Amino acid sequence: MTRHHYAVVAALAAGLALAAPAFAQQPAEQRRVDSLAAEVRALKARLDSVRAQLAHRPVAAEPAADTSLAALRAAAAAAAGTDTTKMKADTAQRTWFIGRERNQAQLNPEISATGDVRAYGTTTGVQRDNFDAREFEVGFQSALDPYSNTKIFVSLENGSVSVEEGYAYWTGLPGHIRFDIGKFRQQFGELNRWHLHAVPETEYPLALRTYLGGDGLAGTGISLYRAFGGLGTHELTAQVTRSESDAELFGGGARPTYLVHLLNFWQLSPSTYMQIGGTGLYGTNPNSALRTKVGGLEFRLTWRPPQRALYRNWTIRGELYALQKDSASVSGQTHVGWYVGSTYKLDERWIVGVRYDYVEDPVSSLITRQVIPTLTLWESEWVELRAQYMWSKLAGASATHQFALQAVWAIGPHKHETY
């Protein structure tokens, strides 16, 4: 090493010796700032590394929206507030009543109208009153609230307007009891409960009209109904009413009348069922010491194959009536009337039927017999046409013959259904 080199080294050493005290004398704050800056640079480097890894990771595809009909219905129900799953969960804690007042159709009752017009002809005597607008009926049915319903039927007949039925009823009461209050056709036998335009012939059976009134038995009052099982199915009905047949049956006393009806039903096979029932009716008139008792037995056997019910079915039905009127301590004579009838469905549209009536008149005790064959065209759910012939024979008189054509049409939900 030359003298020049030694001089340079000495100079550097002297410079370092002079700089060391200056570095040692730097403030502590500066050192902390430098340390924080180093940590920030390290964190930034780690963040850049994580971003790079995420950028190279494959992105999972989002599930496709469910456009099935069930999913669309569920979404619509949820939007409308009629999701039954959610409603059941809500009602587990409390009862909710939801009103949809903007939907006016839900505020209206089910409204229907039925027309029943006949044409008659006889083989004897002068022809008169050959055409009869027998009845026009307007019906209103609606649920009043979650617990009760109502039915009202207004009849327009022979220029007069009357309420044929108008009652409210409650189901689901304790003991599985149904409770009705208002005016209703009473549960006497097989056909009295049916409206006239729904019976298999143009009129109610002669025994029913003779013993229960021209339009059958109807009254204003209350009714209790209970169904129960055990060796078949059984229905028990108890009614307390003021009957519209009060003048004919009970002498116009306007007192309560009492009715009990028991119906027993058995399913004999998948296509055949049978029912047998009995009815008792009792009423009084203290002013004349009159006590009226009417009893009835009913029978029905129906064959309706499940696979061909629209094209084939056969029904045979019958009822027996017994009427007794007692005055004071004198027991009156018991009068008996009955009928038996059958209908057979030939195909989807045509139905043939026949009925035989036997009735003892409660005043004269004279016997009337009738034979009534019918041919019905069930054109549709809304239109029914019927041709009927009636042979009638009153004891001691000549037989009469009558031909009738009947047209029944309906609009709305209350059709001429079979009850």
Coordinates of C-alpha atoms in Angstrom, one line a residue:
M1 CA 0.0 0.0 0.0
T2 CA 1.3 3.3 -1.0
R3 CA 1.5 6.5 1.0
H4 CA -1.4 7.8 -1.0
H5 CA -3.6 4.9 0.0
Y6 CA -2.8 5.4 3.7
A7 CA -3.8 9.0 3.4
V8 CA -7.3 8.2 1.9
V9 CA -8.0 5.6 4.6
A10 CA -7.0 7.9 7.3
A11 CA -9.3 10.6 5.9
L12 CA -12.3 8.2 5.8
A13 CA -11.7 7.1 9.3
A14 CA -11.6 10.6 10.4
G15 CA -14.9 11.3 8.6
L16 CA -16.7 8.3 10.2
A17 CA -15.4 9.4 13.6
L18 CA -16.9 12.8 13.1
A19 CA -20.4 11.3 11.8
A20 CA -20.9 8.8 14.5
P21 CA -21.6 11.3 17.2
A22 CA -24.1 13.1 14.8
F23 CA -26.1 9.9 14.2
A24 CA -26.3 9.0 17.8
Q25 CA -27.6 12.4 18.5
Q26 CA -30.8 12.0 16.1
P27 CA -34.1 12.6 18.0
A28 CA -36.1 9.5 19.2
E29 CA -39.3 10.7 17.4
Q30 CA -37.6 10.3 14.0
R31 CA -36.7 6.8 14.8
R32 CA -40.3 5.9 15.7
V33 CA -41.6 7.5 12.4
D34 CA -39.1 5.4 10.4
S35 CA -40.2 2.3 12.3
L36 CA -43.9 2.9 11.5
A37 CA -43.2 3.6 7.9
A38 CA -41.4 0.2 7.7
E39 CA -44.4 -1.6 9.2
V40 CA -46.8 0.2 6.8
R41 CA -44.6 -0.9 3.8
A42 CA -44.7 -4.5 5.2
L43 CA -48.5 -4.5 5.6
K44 CA -48.9 -3.1 2.1
A45 CA -46.8 -5.8 0.7
R46 CA -48.9 -8.5 2.4
L47 CA -52.2 -6.8 1.1
D48 CA -50.8 -6.8 -2.4
S49 CA -50.0 -10.5 -2.0
V50 CA -53.6 -11.3 -0.8
R51 CA -55.1 -9.4 -3.7
A52 CA -53.0 -11.2 -6.2
Q53 CA -54.1 -14.6 -4.8
L54 CA -57.8 -13.6 -4.9
A55 CA -57.5 -12.4 -8.5
H56 CA -56.3 -15.8 -9.6
R57 CA -59.1 -17.8 -7.7
P58 CA -62.0 -19.1 -9.9
V59 CA -65.4 -17.3 -9.1
A60 CA -68.3 -19.6 -8.2
A61 CA -71.4 -19.3 -10.4
E62 CA -74.6 -17.9 -8.7
P63 CA -77.5 -20.3 -8.5
A64 CA -80.1 -19.8 -11.2
A65 CA -83.4 -18.3 -10.1
D66 CA -86.2 -20.8 -9.6
T67 CA -88.9 -20.1 -12.2
S68 CA -91.1 -23.2 -11.6
L69 CA -94.8 -22.7 -11.3
A70 CA -94.7 -23.8 -7.6
A71 CA -92.0 -21.2 -6.9
L72 CA -94.0 -18.4 -8.7
R73 CA -97.2 -19.3 -6.8
A74 CA -95.2 -19.2 -3.5
A75 CA -93.8 -15.8 -4.3
A76 CA -97.2 -14.5 -5.3
A77 CA -98.7 -15.8 -2.1
A78 CA -96.0 -14.2 0.0
A79 CA -96.5 -10.9 -1.8
A80 CA -100.2 -11.0 -1.4
G81 CA -100.0 -11.9 2.3
T82 CA -101.7 -15.3 1.8
D83 CA -98.7 -17.6 2.4
T84 CA -100.4 -20.3 4.5
T85 CA -97.1 -21.5 5.9
K86 CA -96.3 -18.1 7.4
M87 CA -99.9 -17.6 8.5
K88 CA -99.9 -20.9 10.4
A89 CA -96.7 -19.9 12.1
D90 CA -98.2 -16.6 13.0
T91 CA -101.4 -18.1 14.3
A92 CA -99.4 -20.4 16.5
Q93 CA -98.9 -17.3 18.6
R94 CA -102.1 -15.3 17.9
T95 CA -105.1 -15.1 15.6
W96 CA -104.8 -12.7 12.7
F97 CA -107.8 -11.4 10.7
I98 CA -106.6 -10.1 7.3
G99 CA -108.9 -7.9 5.3
R100 CA -108.5 -7.4 1.5
E101 CA -111.0 -4.6 1.1
R102 CA -109.6 -3.5 -2.3
N103 CA -110.7 -6.9 -3.7
Q104 CA -114.4 -6.1 -4.1
A105 CA -115.2 -9.7 -5.4
Q106 CA -114.4 -11.1 -2.0
L107 CA -116.9 -8.7 -0.3
N108 CA -119.8 -10.0 -2.4
P109 CA -121.8 -13.1 -1.6
E110 CA -122.2 -16.0 -4.1
I111 CA -125.4 -15.0 -6.0
S112 CA -127.4 -17.4 -8.1
A113 CA -130.8 -17.5 -9.8
T114 CA -133.0 -20.5 -10.9
G115 CA -136.0 -20.6 -13.2
D116 CA -138.6 -23.4 -13.2
V117 CA -141.3 -23.2 -15.9
R118 CA -143.8 -25.9 -16.8
A119 CA -146.4 -26.7 -19.5
Y120 CA -149.3 -29.0 -18.8
G121 CA -151.9 -30.9 -20.8
T122 CA -154.7 -33.3 -19.8
T123 CA -156.8 -35.8 -21.8
T124 CA -160.1 -34.8 -20.2
G125 CA -161.9 -31.5 -19.6
V126 CA -161.3 -28.0 -20.9
Q127 CA -157.7 -27.1 -21.2
R128 CA -156.8 -24.2 -18.9
D129 CA -153.8 -23.0 -16.9
N130 CA -151.5 -24.9 -19.3
F131 CA -148.5 -22.8 -18.7
D132 CA -147.0 -22.1 -15.3
A133 CA -144.0 -20.0 -14.3
R134 CA -143.8 -22.2 -11.3
E135 CA -141.0 -20.4 -9.5
F136 CA -138.0 -18.2 -9.8
E137 CA -135.5 -18.4 -7.0
V138 CA -132.6 -16.1 -6.1
G139 CA -130.0 -17.4 -3.7
F140 CA -127.3 -15.7 -1.7
Q141 CA -124.5 -17.6 0.1
S142 CA -121.5 -16.4 1.9
A143 CA -119.1 -17.0 4.8
L144 CA -119.7 -14.3 7.4
D145 CA -116.4 -14.8 9.2
P146 CA -114.1 -17.7 10.0
Y147 CA -116.8 -19.3 12.2
S148 CA -120.2 -18.8 10.6
N149 CA -121.9 -18.9 7.2
T150 CA -125.3 -17.8 5.8
K151 CA -127.7 -18.9 3.1
I152 CA -130.7 -16.9 1.9
F153 CA -133.1 -18.0 -0.9
V154 CA -135.8 -15.7 -2.1
S155 CA -138.7 -17.2 -4.0
L156 CA -140.8 -15.4 -6.6
E157 CA -144.0 -17.4 -7.1
N158 CA -147.4 -16.6 -8.5
G159 CA -146.7 -12.8 -8.3
S160 CA -145.6 -12.9 -4.7
V161 CA -142.2 -12.7 -3.1
S162 CA -141.2 -14.7 0.0
V163 CA -138.1 -16.0 1.7
E164 CA -138.0 -19.7 1.2
E165 CA -134.9 -20.1 3.4
G166 CA -132.8 -17.6 5.3
Y167 CA -130.5 -18.8 8.1
A168 CA -127.0 -18.6 9.5
Y169 CA -125.1 -21.6 10.8
W170 CA -122.0 -22.4 12.8
T171 CA -119.8 -25.5 12.4
G172 CA -116.9 -26.7 14.5
L173 CA -118.7 -26.1 17.8
P174 CA -117.8 -28.1 20.9
G175 CA -118.8 -31.7 20.5
H176 CA -118.7 -31.4 16.6
I177 CA -122.2 -29.8 16.6
R178 CA -123.6 -27.7 13.8
F179 CA -126.0 -25.0 15.0
D180 CA -128.5 -23.3 12.6
I181 CA -130.8 -20.4 13.3
G182 CA -133.4 -18.7 11.0
K183 CA -135.9 -20.1 8.5
F184 CA -135.1 -23.4 6.8
R185 CA -136.7 -26.4 5.2
Q186 CA -136.8 -29.0 7.9
Q187 CA -135.1 -32.4 7.9
F188 CA -138.1 -34.6 7.6
G189 CA -137.4 -37.7 5.6
E190 CA -135.6 -37.9 2.2
L191 CA -137.0 -35.2 -0.1
N192 CA -138.5 -32.5 2.1
R193 CA -135.1 -30.8 2.5
W194 CA -134.6 -30.5 -1.3
H195 CA -135.7 -27.4 -3.2
L196 CA -138.5 -28.1 -5.6
H197 CA -136.4 -27.6 -8.8
A198 CA -134.1 -30.4 -7.6
V199 CA -136.5 -33.2 -6.9
P200 CA -136.7 -36.2 -9.4
E201 CA -140.2 -35.3 -10.6
T202 CA -142.0 -32.0 -11.2
E203 CA -143.6 -32.0 -7.7
Y204 CA -142.9 -33.4 -4.2
P205 CA -144.4 -36.8 -3.5
L206 CA -148.2 -36.7 -2.9
A207 CA -147.8 -38.0 0.7
L208 CA -145.4 -35.3 1.6
R209 CA -147.7 -32.6 0.2
T210 CA -150.7 -34.1 1.9
Y211 CA -149.3 -34.5 5.4
L212 CA -146.6 -31.7 5.6
G213 CA -148.1 -29.0 3.4
G214 CA -148.3 -28.1 -0.2
D215 CA -144.7 -26.9 -0.3
G216 CA -143.4 -29.2 2.3
L217 CA -142.4 -28.6 5.9
A218 CA -140.4 -25.4 6.6
G219 CA -140.2 -23.3 9.8
T220 CA -138.4 -20.6 11.7
G221 CA -136.3 -21.7 14.7
I222 CA -133.1 -23.5 15.6
S223 CA -131.5 -26.7 14.6
L224 CA -128.8 -28.9 16.1
Y225 CA -126.9 -31.5 14.0
R226 CA -124.4 -34.1 15.0
A227 CA -122.7 -36.9 13.0
F228 CA -121.0 -39.8 14.6
G229 CA -119.6 -43.2 13.6
G230 CA -119.8 -46.8 14.7
L231 CA -121.2 -49.6 12.5
G232 CA -121.7 -47.1 9.8
T233 CA -122.2 -43.4 9.8
H234 CA -125.1 -41.8 11.7
E235 CA -126.6 -38.3 11.7
L236 CA -128.9 -36.9 14.4
T237 CA -130.9 -33.7 13.9
A238 CA -133.1 -31.9 16.5
Q239 CA -135.1 -28.9 15.5
V240 CA -137.5 -26.5 17.4
T241 CA -139.4 -24.2 15.1
R242 CA -142.7 -22.4 14.4
S243 CA -143.8 -24.3 11.3
E244 CA -145.2 -22.6 8.2
S245 CA -147.6 -25.6 8.0
D246 CA -149.0 -24.5 11.4
A247 CA -152.6 -24.0 10.2
E248 CA -152.7 -27.4 8.4
L249 CA -150.9 -29.5 10.9
F250 CA -151.3 -27.8 14.2
G251 CA -154.5 -25.8 14.0
G252 CA -152.9 -22.4 13.9
G253 CA -151.6 -22.4 17.4
A254 CA -148.3 -20.8 16.5
R255 CA -146.6 -22.7 19.2
P256 CA -143.2 -24.4 19.0
T257 CA -143.0 -27.7 17.2
Y258 CA -140.4 -30.4 17.8
L259 CA -138.7 -32.6 15.3
V260 CA -136.1 -35.3 15.7
H261 CA -134.5 -37.0 12.7
L262 CA -132.0 -40.0 12.7
L263 CA -130.3 -41.1 9.5
N264 CA -128.1 -44.2 9.3
F265 CA -125.7 -44.7 6.3
W266 CA -123.7 -47.8 5.2
Q267 CA -121.2 -48.1 2.4
L268 CA -122.0 -51.7 1.2
S269 CA -119.3 -51.7 -1.6
P270 CA -117.2 -49.1 -3.5
S271 CA -120.2 -48.5 -5.8
T272 CA -123.2 -49.1 -3.5
Y273 CA -124.5 -47.4 -0.4
M274 CA -127.7 -47.6 1.6
Q275 CA -129.4 -45.3 4.1
I276 CA -132.3 -45.8 6.4
G277 CA -133.8 -43.1 8.6
G278 CA -136.7 -42.1 10.8
T279 CA -138.4 -38.8 11.8
G280 CA -140.7 -37.8 14.5
L281 CA -142.7 -34.4 14.5
Y282 CA -144.9 -33.2 17.4
G283 CA -146.9 -30.0 18.0
T284 CA -149.8 -28.7 19.9
N285 CA -152.6 -26.1 20.0
P286 CA -153.9 -25.6 23.5
N287 CA -156.8 -23.5 22.3
S288 CA -158.4 -26.5 20.7
A289 CA -156.6 -29.2 22.8
L290 CA -155.1 -30.4 19.5
R291 CA -152.0 -32.6 19.5
T292 CA -150.5 -33.6 16.2
K293 CA -148.0 -36.3 15.7
V294 CA -146.3 -37.2 12.4
G295 CA -143.9 -40.1 11.9
G296 CA -141.8 -41.0 9.0
L297 CA -139.5 -43.8 7.7
E298 CA -137.2 -43.4 4.8
F299 CA -135.0 -45.7 2.7
R300 CA -132.6 -45.2 -0.1
L301 CA -130.3 -47.5 -2.1
T302 CA -127.8 -46.1 -4.6
W303 CA -125.5 -47.8 -7.1
R304 CA -122.9 -45.5 -8.6
P305 CA -119.8 -47.2 -10.0
P306 CA -116.8 -44.9 -9.3
Q307 CA -115.3 -45.4 -12.8
R308 CA -118.6 -44.7 -14.7
A309 CA -120.5 -42.4 -12.3
L310 CA -121.1 -39.9 -15.1
Y311 CA -122.8 -42.5 -17.3
R312 CA -124.4 -45.0 -15.0
N313 CA -126.1 -44.8 -11.7
W314 CA -129.3 -46.2 -10.2
T315 CA -131.3 -45.1 -7.1
I316 CA -134.4 -46.5 -5.5
R317 CA -135.9 -44.5 -2.6
G318 CA -139.1 -44.6 -0.6
E319 CA -140.8 -43.0 2.4
L320 CA -143.7 -43.9 4.7
Y321 CA -145.7 -41.2 6.5
A322 CA -148.1 -41.7 9.4
L323 CA -150.3 -38.8 10.7
Q324 CA -152.4 -38.7 13.8
K325 CA -154.4 -35.8 15.3
D326 CA -155.7 -36.1 18.8
S327 CA -158.3 -33.6 20.2
A328 CA -158.8 -33.4 24.0
S329 CA -158.9 -37.0 25.3
V330 CA -160.1 -38.4 22.0
S331 CA -157.4 -40.2 19.9
G332 CA -157.8 -39.5 16.2
Q333 CA -157.4 -41.9 13.4
T334 CA -154.0 -42.6 12.0
H335 CA -153.6 -42.0 8.3
V336 CA -150.9 -43.5 6.2
G337 CA -149.2 -42.4 3.0
W338 CA -146.1 -43.6 1.2
Y339 CA -144.3 -43.6 -2.1
V340 CA -141.5 -45.5 -3.8
G341 CA -139.5 -44.3 -6.8
S342 CA -136.5 -45.1 -8.9
T343 CA -134.2 -43.3 -11.3
Y344 CA -131.7 -44.8 -13.7
K345 CA -129.1 -42.9 -15.7
L346 CA -128.9 -44.3 -19.2
D347 CA -125.8 -42.3 -20.2
E348 CA -124.2 -38.9 -19.4
R349 CA -127.4 -36.9 -20.4
W350 CA -130.5 -39.1 -20.2
I351 CA -132.3 -40.3 -17.0
V352 CA -135.5 -42.4 -16.8
G353 CA -137.5 -42.7 -13.7
V354 CA -140.9 -43.8 -12.2
R355 CA -142.7 -43.2 -8.9
Y356 CA -145.7 -44.7 -7.3
D357 CA -147.8 -42.8 -4.7
Y358 CA -150.4 -44.1 -2.2
V359 CA -152.1 -41.6 0.2
E360 CA -155.0 -41.7 2.6
D361 CA -156.7 -38.3 2.8
P362 CA -156.5 -37.1 6.5
V363 CA -160.1 -35.7 6.3
S364 CA -162.1 -38.0 4.0
S365 CA -159.8 -41.1 4.4
L366 CA -160.2 -41.6 0.6
I367 CA -157.2 -43.2 -1.1
T368 CA -155.4 -41.7 -4.0
R369 CA -153.0 -43.6 -6.2
Q370 CA -150.6 -42.2 -8.7
V371 CA -148.0 -43.6 -11.2
I372 CA -145.5 -41.0 -12.6
P373 CA -142.9 -42.0 -15.2
T374 CA -140.4 -39.4 -16.3
L375 CA -137.7 -38.8 -18.9
T376 CA -135.0 -36.2 -18.0
L377 CA -132.4 -34.6 -20.3
W378 CA -129.6 -33.3 -18.1
E379 CA -128.4 -31.0 -20.9
S380 CA -125.6 -29.5 -18.7
E381 CA -125.0 -28.3 -15.2
W382 CA -127.1 -25.2 -16.0
V383 CA -130.0 -26.6 -17.9
E384 CA -132.4 -29.5 -17.2
L385 CA -135.4 -30.6 -19.3
R386 CA -138.0 -33.1 -18.2
A387 CA -141.0 -34.8 -19.8
Q388 CA -143.5 -36.4 -17.4
Y389 CA -146.8 -38.4 -17.5
M390 CA -149.0 -38.8 -14.5
W391 CA -151.8 -41.3 -14.0
S392 CA -153.9 -40.5 -10.9
K393 CA -156.9 -42.4 -9.5
L394 CA -159.0 -41.2 -6.5
A395 CA -161.1 -43.9 -4.9
G396 CA -164.6 -43.7 -6.4
A397 CA -163.7 -41.5 -9.3
S398 CA -162.3 -41.9 -12.8
A399 CA -158.6 -41.9 -13.5
T400 CA -157.0 -38.7 -14.8
H401 CA -154.1 -38.3 -17.1
Q402 CA -151.7 -35.4 -17.3
F403 CA -148.7 -34.6 -19.4
A404 CA -146.1 -32.1 -18.3
L405 CA -142.9 -30.5 -19.7
Q406 CA -140.5 -28.8 -17.3
A407 CA -137.5 -26.6 -18.0
V408 CA -135.1 -25.7 -15.2
W409 CA -132.2 -23.4 -15.7
A410 CA -129.7 -21.8 -13.3
I411 CA -127.0 -19.2 -13.2
G412 CA -124.5 -18.8 -10.4
P413 CA -123.1 -21.4 -8.0
H414 CA -126.5 -22.8 -6.8
K415 CA -127.4 -25.3 -9.5
H416 CA -130.1 -27.9 -9.6
E417 CA -127.7 -30.3 -7.9
T418 CA -128.7 -33.6 -6.3
Y419 CA -128.4 -33.3 -2.5

